[in-house]
């Protein structure tokens, strides 16, 4: 199965999205098709044997929508030395245009420059330069024009066009409204000129209104071209409703103008040009505000995209050369100076610095980096000069993966949106039927044609499928974007929705609740050995050890600046410990079994070791010349945030459990420190998913939090899998949510974000449904039936524009979301 995202233009409301989804979904070989109206993207999964991407695009175009090709081209101006005549320019042009990946190349002899548009995925700038030099010309210093964000430019152009149309429509629409209203509202301060007096010069009055309404209709011409086209193809949308409503108003007004022209001056009361004009003005205003708001919902992803630096300093043949980021290749040696951004992912070769990785993890504290440490694209080098080797470039960097993850999540749909989608599909045809029934109902019960027509226009104009279509995707876009800003990557609408239902969370112990790195916690000495001497002997003995506990003792000695002594004899005793000779002293380091085997009495240290074990620590016994000398206790220490996060989750009414492969005694000691009551101990990695299954069998909605590598099966089995730690090494595939930091407070934050987003979606859907359910009957004359007022089509249009904008504004409130700390 192949999965693709296709950018679509020409969608005006949720009915359009439904129509594309239906048309593509019917094609052979399509497994799943989902259109997101807010992001204007179709996400489609298809069998390449039965369907093709070209075929899918053709289907979309056939039903009247456009495809926005997103392959971004880089443009570059290359100054060239050595050209002597037009033939030289022709030759370079010919060579470049023949290269695969070059879209267009033109060489100007007068300026001695080549302008090249190329696809960086297919051809590198270095290859273009080599091609020019190969045929005998010299490439001078390049002026690089940055990659143009076509999507951003397209959006800006769309917003600018809408505002222009609105201004034009308003310039003519407002005088039109004034002209129509003054005769009815006599007390207005500026009476209409005497030569336009409707009772004296009705025909002149009518023609003036036609002259004013025409530019307004031209400004809103798209409502008619798209609306009637959709109507003819039997899939009406929001534009169809506006087109029908305003056409009815203009049509009737033109008929009234004809009546005036043949001497029926009473027909001047049948002029409704201002209704059509003002409806178009208000809808254009609504559309302009909607376009601006829709742009804001995707700000998070644009912010992420803007993080990457544009150039990198690469060391080639001992020289520092600044090249475009697209030119960086794996294994290039890159130099980064203080204050600069890391251009690609890599491993530090030399230098020492602190790097601000807030863009990746949300962590504000800079992270120390030395040779052998990993660095990530777009993070900021704070104070040192480093050289590193590029390991991941282009779309493989951690930042690119995060952007892809957020984009996919924003394009996905939550199950809660399905009802709105179904309703959107049938909404417009039902509204058309209601409008016709209301028109006939009032007209046939003895009301005037004008009265019935007013009702017909109001019903068509008040209905708002847009509010329904935008209710869910906008909230998901803002919610997932907000998550990404705080280092919480939510993989899609479904994950976002399920998270708020979680009532049980299972934490893996090692690396999740604890640091996953054992540390020396206690040093207890016996006889005359000093604390420093005991640690020095133990660390010297363990220096070559691969064992995590041995490594912890070595790190402990390094922290205290102790000198390592020479080991004269070393022997490992599997399952027990080690036997060494240091400074002529015969030393044993190991567990209690080793001491028992060698008949070494623990004396009063026996009680101490039991006490340490009860606290979840591992005691290591040190005996010198067959005499017990002391105990060094090692433990996997708790993360600072563990107890606080677990307390927070419990206060949210969520049951917290801990799962570990450790023995029950150690596990319970750790659980007690963080306040967890339910402990699943001595569980092998492959059995973790079964433990999750058992909890699910109790009817619980389970979330598993692990470091994502040995926990992968359990992360998949759980209703929601949260992978914690550096989100670059984590098995992103198996988790639904990836936390970029190893701060456990992000778990309650993720649940809080999910609850806030779902609450926002419910508010949006309630408003969208409530607005339409209440608005349509009022427009159909329900209040008038019981002696109330009749809704003017102009107010109906204002309400309709307001409904979409209010749904978007409500979704944007999520931007104020604050994470737990």
Short mmCIF file of C-alpha atoms in Angstrom, two decimals, residues 424-795:
data_model
loop_
_atom_site.label_atom_id
_atom_site.label_comp_id
_atom_site.label_asym_id
_atom_site.label_seq_id
_atom_site.Cartn_x
_atom_site.Cartn_y
_atom_site.Cartn_z
CA UNK A 424 -21.84 17.82 5.61
CA UNK A 425 -22.36 15.38 2.74
CA UNK A 426 -26.16 15.69 2.86
CA UNK A 427 -26.40 19.16 4.33
CA UNK A 428 -26.55 21.39 1.22
CA UNK A 429 -29.13 19.33 -0.75
CA UNK A 430 -31.36 19.20 2.37
CA UNK A 431 -31.07 23.01 2.80
CA UNK A 432 -32.07 23.50 -0.86
CA UNK A 433 -35.13 21.28 -0.33
CA UNK A 434 -36.08 23.15 2.90
CA UNK A 435 -35.75 26.50 1.05
CA UNK A 436 -38.03 25.33 -1.79
CA UNK A 437 -40.60 23.85 0.64
CA UNK A 438 -40.59 27.07 2.74
CA UNK A 439 -41.00 29.20 -0.42
CA UNK A 440 -43.90 27.13 -1.71
CA UNK A 441 -45.46 26.82 1.76
CA UNK A 442 -45.64 30.60 2.30
CA UNK A 443 -46.53 31.43 -1.30
CA UNK A 444 -49.35 28.87 -1.54
CA UNK A 445 -50.84 29.99 1.79
CA UNK A 446 -51.60 33.41 0.32
CA UNK A 447 -48.41 35.37 1.05
CA UNK A 448 -46.88 37.59 -1.63
CA UNK A 449 -44.15 36.42 -3.99
CA UNK A 450 -41.74 38.95 -2.41
CA UNK A 451 -42.44 37.53 1.08
CA UNK A 452 -41.90 33.94 -0.06
CA UNK A 453 -38.76 34.95 -1.96
CA UNK A 454 -37.33 36.66 1.15
CA UNK A 455 -37.82 33.41 3.08
CA UNK A 456 -36.23 31.39 0.23
CA UNK A 457 -33.13 33.63 0.15
CA UNK A 458 -32.78 33.72 3.97
CA UNK A 459 -32.84 29.90 4.27
CA UNK A 460 -30.23 29.47 1.54
CA UNK A 461 -27.93 32.14 2.93
CA UNK A 462 -28.10 31.32 6.65
CA UNK A 463 -27.09 27.65 6.26
CA UNK A 464 -23.41 27.20 7.03
CA UNK A 465 -21.73 23.90 6.17
CA UNK A 466 -18.33 25.62 6.67
CA UNK A 467 -18.72 25.81 10.44
CA UNK A 468 -19.36 22.04 10.47
CA UNK A 469 -16.38 21.33 8.22
CA UNK A 470 -13.96 23.47 10.22
CA UNK A 471 -15.08 22.48 13.73
CA UNK A 472 -12.79 19.46 14.12
CA UNK A 473 -9.73 19.92 11.86
CA UNK A 474 -8.93 23.43 13.09
CA UNK A 475 -8.95 22.33 16.74
CA UNK A 476 -6.77 19.29 15.88
CA UNK A 477 -4.34 21.51 13.98
CA UNK A 478 -3.97 23.96 16.86
CA UNK A 479 -3.87 21.14 19.45
CA UNK A 480 -1.16 19.10 17.71
CA UNK A 481 0.79 22.29 16.92
CA UNK A 482 0.63 23.35 20.56
CA UNK A 483 1.82 19.88 21.57
CA UNK A 484 4.81 20.11 19.20
CA UNK A 485 5.75 23.50 20.70
CA UNK A 486 5.95 21.81 24.11
CA UNK A 487 7.87 18.74 22.93
CA UNK A 488 4.76 16.52 22.76
CA UNK A 489 4.28 14.92 19.34
CA UNK A 490 0.78 13.52 18.90
CA UNK A 491 0.54 11.27 15.87
CA UNK A 492 -3.04 11.96 14.81
CA UNK A 493 -6.62 12.85 15.55
CA UNK A 494 -7.47 9.37 16.82
CA UNK A 495 -4.59 9.39 19.33
CA UNK A 496 -5.62 12.87 20.46
CA UNK A 497 -9.21 11.74 21.01
CA UNK A 498 -8.44 8.41 22.74
CA UNK A 499 -5.98 10.04 25.18
CA UNK A 500 -8.71 11.96 26.99
CA UNK A 501 -10.48 8.67 27.84
CA UNK A 502 -7.42 7.11 29.56
CA UNK A 503 -8.10 5.95 33.14
CA UNK A 504 -5.02 3.75 33.79
CA UNK A 505 -1.38 4.55 33.06
CA UNK A 506 1.37 1.94 33.19
CA UNK A 507 4.92 3.27 33.52
CA UNK A 508 7.99 1.25 32.65
CA UNK A 509 10.48 1.64 35.52
CA UNK A 510 13.97 1.80 34.03
CA UNK A 511 14.61 4.94 32.04
CA UNK A 512 11.06 6.18 32.51
CA UNK A 513 10.44 6.62 36.25
CA UNK A 514 14.18 6.32 36.91
CA UNK A 515 17.13 7.83 35.04
CA UNK A 516 18.08 4.41 33.61
CA UNK A 517 21.68 5.08 34.66
CA UNK A 518 22.78 3.53 38.00
CA UNK A 519 24.62 5.86 40.38
CA UNK A 520 26.53 5.41 43.64
CA UNK A 521 24.12 6.35 46.44
CA UNK A 522 25.85 5.13 49.66
CA UNK A 523 29.40 4.25 50.72
CA UNK A 524 29.58 2.40 54.07
CA UNK A 525 33.03 1.54 55.47
CA UNK A 526 34.17 -1.03 58.01
CA UNK A 527 37.44 -1.36 59.96
CA UNK A 528 40.06 1.30 59.29
CA UNK A 529 39.47 1.89 55.53
CA UNK A 530 38.57 5.48 54.58
CA UNK A 531 35.59 6.27 52.32
CA UNK A 532 37.86 7.65 49.53
CA UNK A 533 40.21 4.61 49.70
CA UNK A 534 37.26 2.18 49.46
CA UNK A 535 35.82 3.97 46.40
CA UNK A 536 39.29 4.28 44.79
CA UNK A 537 40.03 0.54 45.16
CA UNK A 538 36.55 -0.47 43.90
CA UNK A 539 36.65 1.94 40.93
CA UNK A 540 40.19 0.89 39.94
CA UNK A 541 39.07 -2.74 39.98
CA UNK A 542 35.93 -2.02 37.95
CA UNK A 543 37.71 0.30 35.45
CA UNK A 544 37.66 -2.28 32.66
CA UNK A 545 34.25 -3.67 33.62
CA UNK A 546 31.33 -3.71 31.19
CA UNK A 547 28.82 -4.23 34.01
CA UNK A 548 26.41 -1.25 34.58
CA UNK A 549 26.97 -1.40 38.36
CA UNK A 550 30.75 -1.39 37.85
CA UNK A 551 30.44 1.55 35.45
CA UNK A 552 28.41 3.43 38.10
CA UNK A 553 31.25 3.00 40.65
CA UNK A 554 33.82 4.23 38.06
CA UNK A 555 31.63 7.31 37.33
CA UNK A 556 31.31 7.96 41.08
CA UNK A 557 35.13 8.00 41.46
CA UNK A 558 35.54 10.25 38.41
CA UNK A 559 33.05 12.73 39.88
CA UNK A 560 35.13 12.91 43.07
CA UNK A 561 38.36 13.32 41.06
CA UNK A 562 40.00 10.17 42.46
CA UNK A 563 43.08 8.68 40.78
CA UNK A 564 42.78 5.14 39.40
CA UNK A 565 45.34 2.61 40.68
CA UNK A 566 47.10 -0.03 38.57
CA UNK A 567 45.46 -3.48 38.65
CA UNK A 568 48.08 -6.25 39.01
CA UNK A 569 45.71 -9.19 38.64
CA UNK A 570 42.08 -9.35 37.42
CA UNK A 571 39.65 -12.27 37.31
CA UNK A 572 35.91 -12.14 36.65
CA UNK A 573 33.71 -14.57 38.61
CA UNK A 574 30.48 -14.87 36.56
CA UNK A 575 27.30 -14.21 38.55
CA UNK A 576 29.29 -13.27 41.65
CA UNK A 577 31.77 -10.43 41.02
CA UNK A 578 35.49 -9.93 40.48
CA UNK A 579 38.77 -10.86 42.18
CA UNK A 580 41.69 -8.42 41.81
CA UNK A 581 45.06 -7.48 43.25
CA UNK A 582 45.76 -3.74 43.62
CA UNK A 583 48.83 -2.28 45.35
CA UNK A 584 49.61 -5.82 46.54
CA UNK A 585 46.19 -6.02 48.28
CA UNK A 586 44.00 -9.03 47.40
CA UNK A 587 40.50 -7.62 46.84
CA UNK A 588 37.07 -9.19 46.26
CA UNK A 589 34.16 -7.09 44.92
CA UNK A 590 30.75 -8.63 44.36
CA UNK A 591 27.45 -9.79 45.77
CA UNK A 592 26.58 -11.59 49.01
CA UNK A 593 27.03 -14.99 47.32
CA UNK A 594 30.71 -14.20 46.69
CA UNK A 595 31.26 -13.28 50.36
CA UNK A 596 29.50 -16.47 51.53
CA UNK A 597 31.54 -18.62 49.13
CA UNK A 598 34.81 -17.18 50.48
CA UNK A 599 33.58 -17.49 54.09
CA UNK A 600 33.92 -13.77 54.72
CA UNK A 601 31.85 -12.56 57.69
CA UNK A 602 29.75 -9.42 57.04
CA UNK A 603 29.74 -8.58 60.77
CA UNK A 604 27.53 -5.55 61.56
CA UNK A 605 27.31 -4.63 57.81
CA UNK A 606 24.74 -7.42 57.29
CA UNK A 607 21.96 -5.26 58.82
CA UNK A 608 23.05 -2.20 56.80
CA UNK A 609 23.01 -4.16 53.52
CA UNK A 610 19.46 -5.45 54.22
CA UNK A 611 18.34 -1.89 54.92
CA UNK A 612 19.90 -0.63 51.64
CA UNK A 613 18.27 -3.48 49.66
CA UNK A 614 14.92 -2.55 51.24
CA UNK A 615 15.33 0.93 49.75
CA UNK A 616 15.68 -0.55 46.25
CA UNK A 617 19.49 -0.21 46.16
CA UNK A 618 22.00 -2.88 45.13
CA UNK A 619 24.79 -3.41 47.71
CA UNK A 620 28.27 -4.33 46.39
CA UNK A 621 30.55 -5.86 49.03
CA UNK A 622 34.29 -5.08 49.10
CA UNK A 623 36.67 -7.39 51.01
CA UNK A 624 40.42 -6.76 51.28
CA UNK A 625 42.78 -9.58 52.35
CA UNK A 626 39.74 -11.70 53.30
CA UNK A 627 38.32 -9.03 55.64
CA UNK A 628 35.07 -7.14 54.90
CA UNK A 629 36.04 -3.51 54.20
CA UNK A 630 32.75 -1.91 53.25
CA UNK A 631 29.68 -1.66 51.02
CA UNK A 632 29.09 0.56 48.01
CA UNK A 633 25.37 0.82 47.22
CA UNK A 634 24.33 1.51 43.66
CA UNK A 635 20.81 2.43 42.53
CA UNK A 636 19.00 3.65 39.48
CA UNK A 637 17.98 7.05 40.83
CA UNK A 638 14.53 8.56 40.33
CA UNK A 639 13.97 11.35 37.86
CA UNK A 640 13.24 14.65 39.55
CA UNK A 641 9.78 14.92 38.04
CA UNK A 642 8.58 11.31 38.63
CA UNK A 643 6.85 11.67 42.01
CA UNK A 644 5.29 15.03 41.03
CA UNK A 645 3.97 13.68 37.72
CA UNK A 646 2.47 10.58 39.32
CA UNK A 647 0.81 12.68 42.03
CA UNK A 648 -0.62 14.95 39.31
CA UNK A 649 -2.02 11.97 37.37
CA UNK A 650 -3.60 10.54 40.52
CA UNK A 651 -5.21 13.93 41.23
CA UNK A 652 -6.70 13.73 37.71
CA UNK A 653 -8.43 10.48 38.75
CA UNK A 654 -6.08 8.18 36.82
CA UNK A 655 -4.84 4.89 38.30
CA UNK A 656 -1.04 4.57 38.01
CA UNK A 657 0.82 1.24 37.81
CA UNK A 658 4.50 0.38 37.33
CA UNK A 659 5.91 -2.46 35.23
CA UNK A 660 9.47 -3.77 35.50
CA UNK A 661 11.70 -6.79 35.02
CA UNK A 662 13.32 -6.11 38.43
CA UNK A 663 12.72 -8.21 41.54
CA UNK A 664 9.63 -7.34 43.57
CA UNK A 665 11.58 -5.97 46.56
CA UNK A 666 13.48 -3.36 44.46
CA UNK A 667 10.37 -2.55 42.43
CA UNK A 668 8.21 -1.96 45.50
CA UNK A 669 10.88 0.24 47.08
CA UNK A 670 10.91 2.49 43.96
CA UNK A 671 7.09 2.45 43.74
CA UNK A 672 6.83 3.51 47.38
CA UNK A 673 9.13 6.51 46.77
CA UNK A 674 6.95 7.82 43.93
CA UNK A 675 3.57 6.89 45.42
CA UNK A 676 2.55 4.03 43.09
CA UNK A 677 0.33 1.33 44.64
CA UNK A 678 0.09 -1.20 41.83
CA UNK A 679 3.39 -2.91 40.90
CA UNK A 680 3.88 -5.47 38.12
CA UNK A 681 7.37 -6.85 38.89
CA UNK A 682 9.64 -9.53 37.36
CA UNK A 683 7.96 -9.10 33.97
CA UNK A 684 10.06 -10.08 30.94
CA UNK A 685 10.06 -7.57 28.02
CA UNK A 686 8.04 -9.93 25.80
CA UNK A 687 5.38 -10.32 28.53
CA UNK A 688 4.79 -6.60 29.07
CA UNK A 689 2.13 -6.49 26.33
CA UNK A 690 0.27 -9.39 28.04
CA UNK A 691 0.17 -7.41 31.30
CA UNK A 692 -1.36 -4.49 29.38
CA UNK A 693 -3.91 -6.92 27.86
CA UNK A 694 -4.87 -8.11 31.35
CA UNK A 695 -5.56 -4.53 32.44
CA UNK A 696 -7.64 -3.96 29.31
CA UNK A 697 -9.61 -7.12 30.13
CA UNK A 698 -10.62 -5.40 33.39
CA UNK A 699 -12.36 -2.79 31.19
CA UNK A 700 -9.71 -0.13 31.61
CA UNK A 701 -8.49 2.31 28.95
CA UNK A 702 -4.75 1.80 29.27
CA UNK A 703 -1.87 4.10 28.40
CA UNK A 704 1.64 2.62 28.42
CA UNK A 705 4.63 4.92 28.96
CA UNK A 706 8.02 3.47 28.08
CA UNK A 707 11.35 4.30 26.51
CA UNK A 708 10.07 2.89 23.26
CA UNK A 709 12.68 0.22 22.48
CA UNK A 710 12.08 -2.95 24.54
CA UNK A 711 8.59 -1.61 25.33
CA UNK A 712 7.47 -1.50 21.68
CA UNK A 713 5.00 -4.47 21.86
CA UNK A 714 3.36 -3.02 24.99
CA UNK A 715 3.19 0.47 23.43
CA UNK A 716 1.33 -1.03 20.45
CA UNK A 717 -1.00 -3.14 22.64
CA UNK A 718 -2.04 -0.23 24.87
CA UNK A 719 -4.93 2.06 23.86
CA UNK A 720 -2.33 4.83 23.81
CA UNK A 721 1.43 4.26 23.72
CA UNK A 722 3.64 7.12 24.91
CA UNK A 723 7.35 6.88 24.08
CA UNK A 724 9.50 8.99 26.37
CA UNK A 725 13.04 10.23 26.12
CA UNK A 726 14.98 11.76 23.26
CA UNK A 727 12.41 11.44 20.52
CA UNK A 728 15.13 10.84 17.96
CA UNK A 729 16.25 7.42 19.13
CA UNK A 730 12.85 6.32 20.32
CA UNK A 731 10.83 3.79 18.31
CA UNK A 732 8.43 6.45 17.00
CA UNK A 733 6.55 3.85 14.95
CA UNK A 734 5.14 1.96 17.93
CA UNK A 735 3.98 4.95 20.00
CA UNK A 736 0.91 7.17 19.47
CA UNK A 737 2.53 10.06 21.33
CA UNK A 738 6.24 10.84 21.47
CA UNK A 739 7.61 13.00 24.30
CA UNK A 740 10.80 14.72 23.20
CA UNK A 741 11.99 15.27 26.78
CA UNK A 742 12.38 12.66 29.47
CA UNK A 743 10.35 14.81 31.86
CA UNK A 744 7.39 12.79 33.17
CA UNK A 745 5.35 15.98 33.71
CA UNK A 746 4.76 15.86 29.95
CA UNK A 747 2.49 12.80 30.47
CA UNK A 748 -0.20 14.71 32.45
CA UNK A 749 0.34 17.64 30.06
CA UNK A 750 -0.41 15.38 27.06
CA UNK A 751 -3.63 14.15 28.72
CA UNK A 752 -4.58 17.72 29.68
CA UNK A 753 -3.94 18.86 26.07
CA UNK A 754 -6.09 16.02 24.73
CA UNK A 755 -8.93 16.93 27.11
CA UNK A 756 -8.68 20.62 26.19
CA UNK A 757 -8.70 19.86 22.44
CA UNK A 758 -11.64 17.45 22.62
CA UNK A 759 -13.56 19.94 24.75
CA UNK A 760 -12.82 22.59 22.11
CA UNK A 761 -14.01 20.27 19.31
CA UNK A 762 -17.24 19.55 21.20
CA UNK A 763 -17.84 23.28 21.71
CA UNK A 764 -17.23 23.87 18.00
CA UNK A 765 -19.55 21.06 16.92
CA UNK A 766 -22.23 22.19 19.39
CA UNK A 767 -22.03 25.73 18.02
CA UNK A 768 -21.97 24.60 14.37
CA UNK A 769 -24.90 22.19 14.75
CA UNK A 770 -26.79 24.47 17.14
CA UNK A 771 -26.38 27.46 14.86
CA UNK A 772 -27.75 25.59 11.82
CA UNK A 773 -30.52 23.80 13.74
CA UNK A 774 -31.74 27.12 15.18
CA UNK A 775 -30.92 29.38 12.24
CA UNK A 776 -32.63 27.51 9.41
CA UNK A 777 -36.12 27.33 11.04
CA UNK A 778 -35.90 31.05 11.99
CA UNK A 779 -34.97 31.90 8.39
CA UNK A 780 -37.87 29.72 7.19
CA UNK A 781 -40.24 32.00 9.12
CA UNK A 782 -40.87 30.00 12.30
CA UNK A 783 -40.85 33.10 14.54
CA UNK A 784 -43.08 34.99 12.09
CA UNK A 785 -45.57 32.11 12.28
CA UNK A 786 -45.98 32.83 16.01
CA UNK A 787 -46.17 36.60 15.64
CA UNK A 788 -42.42 37.27 15.78
CA UNK A 789 -40.20 39.11 13.27
CA UNK A 790 -39.17 37.90 9.83
CA UNK A 791 -35.42 37.40 9.31
CA UNK A 792 -33.94 39.74 6.73
CA UNK A 793 -31.57 37.92 4.27
CA UNK A 794 -28.87 40.50 5.08
CA UNK A 795 -28.86 39.46 8.76
#
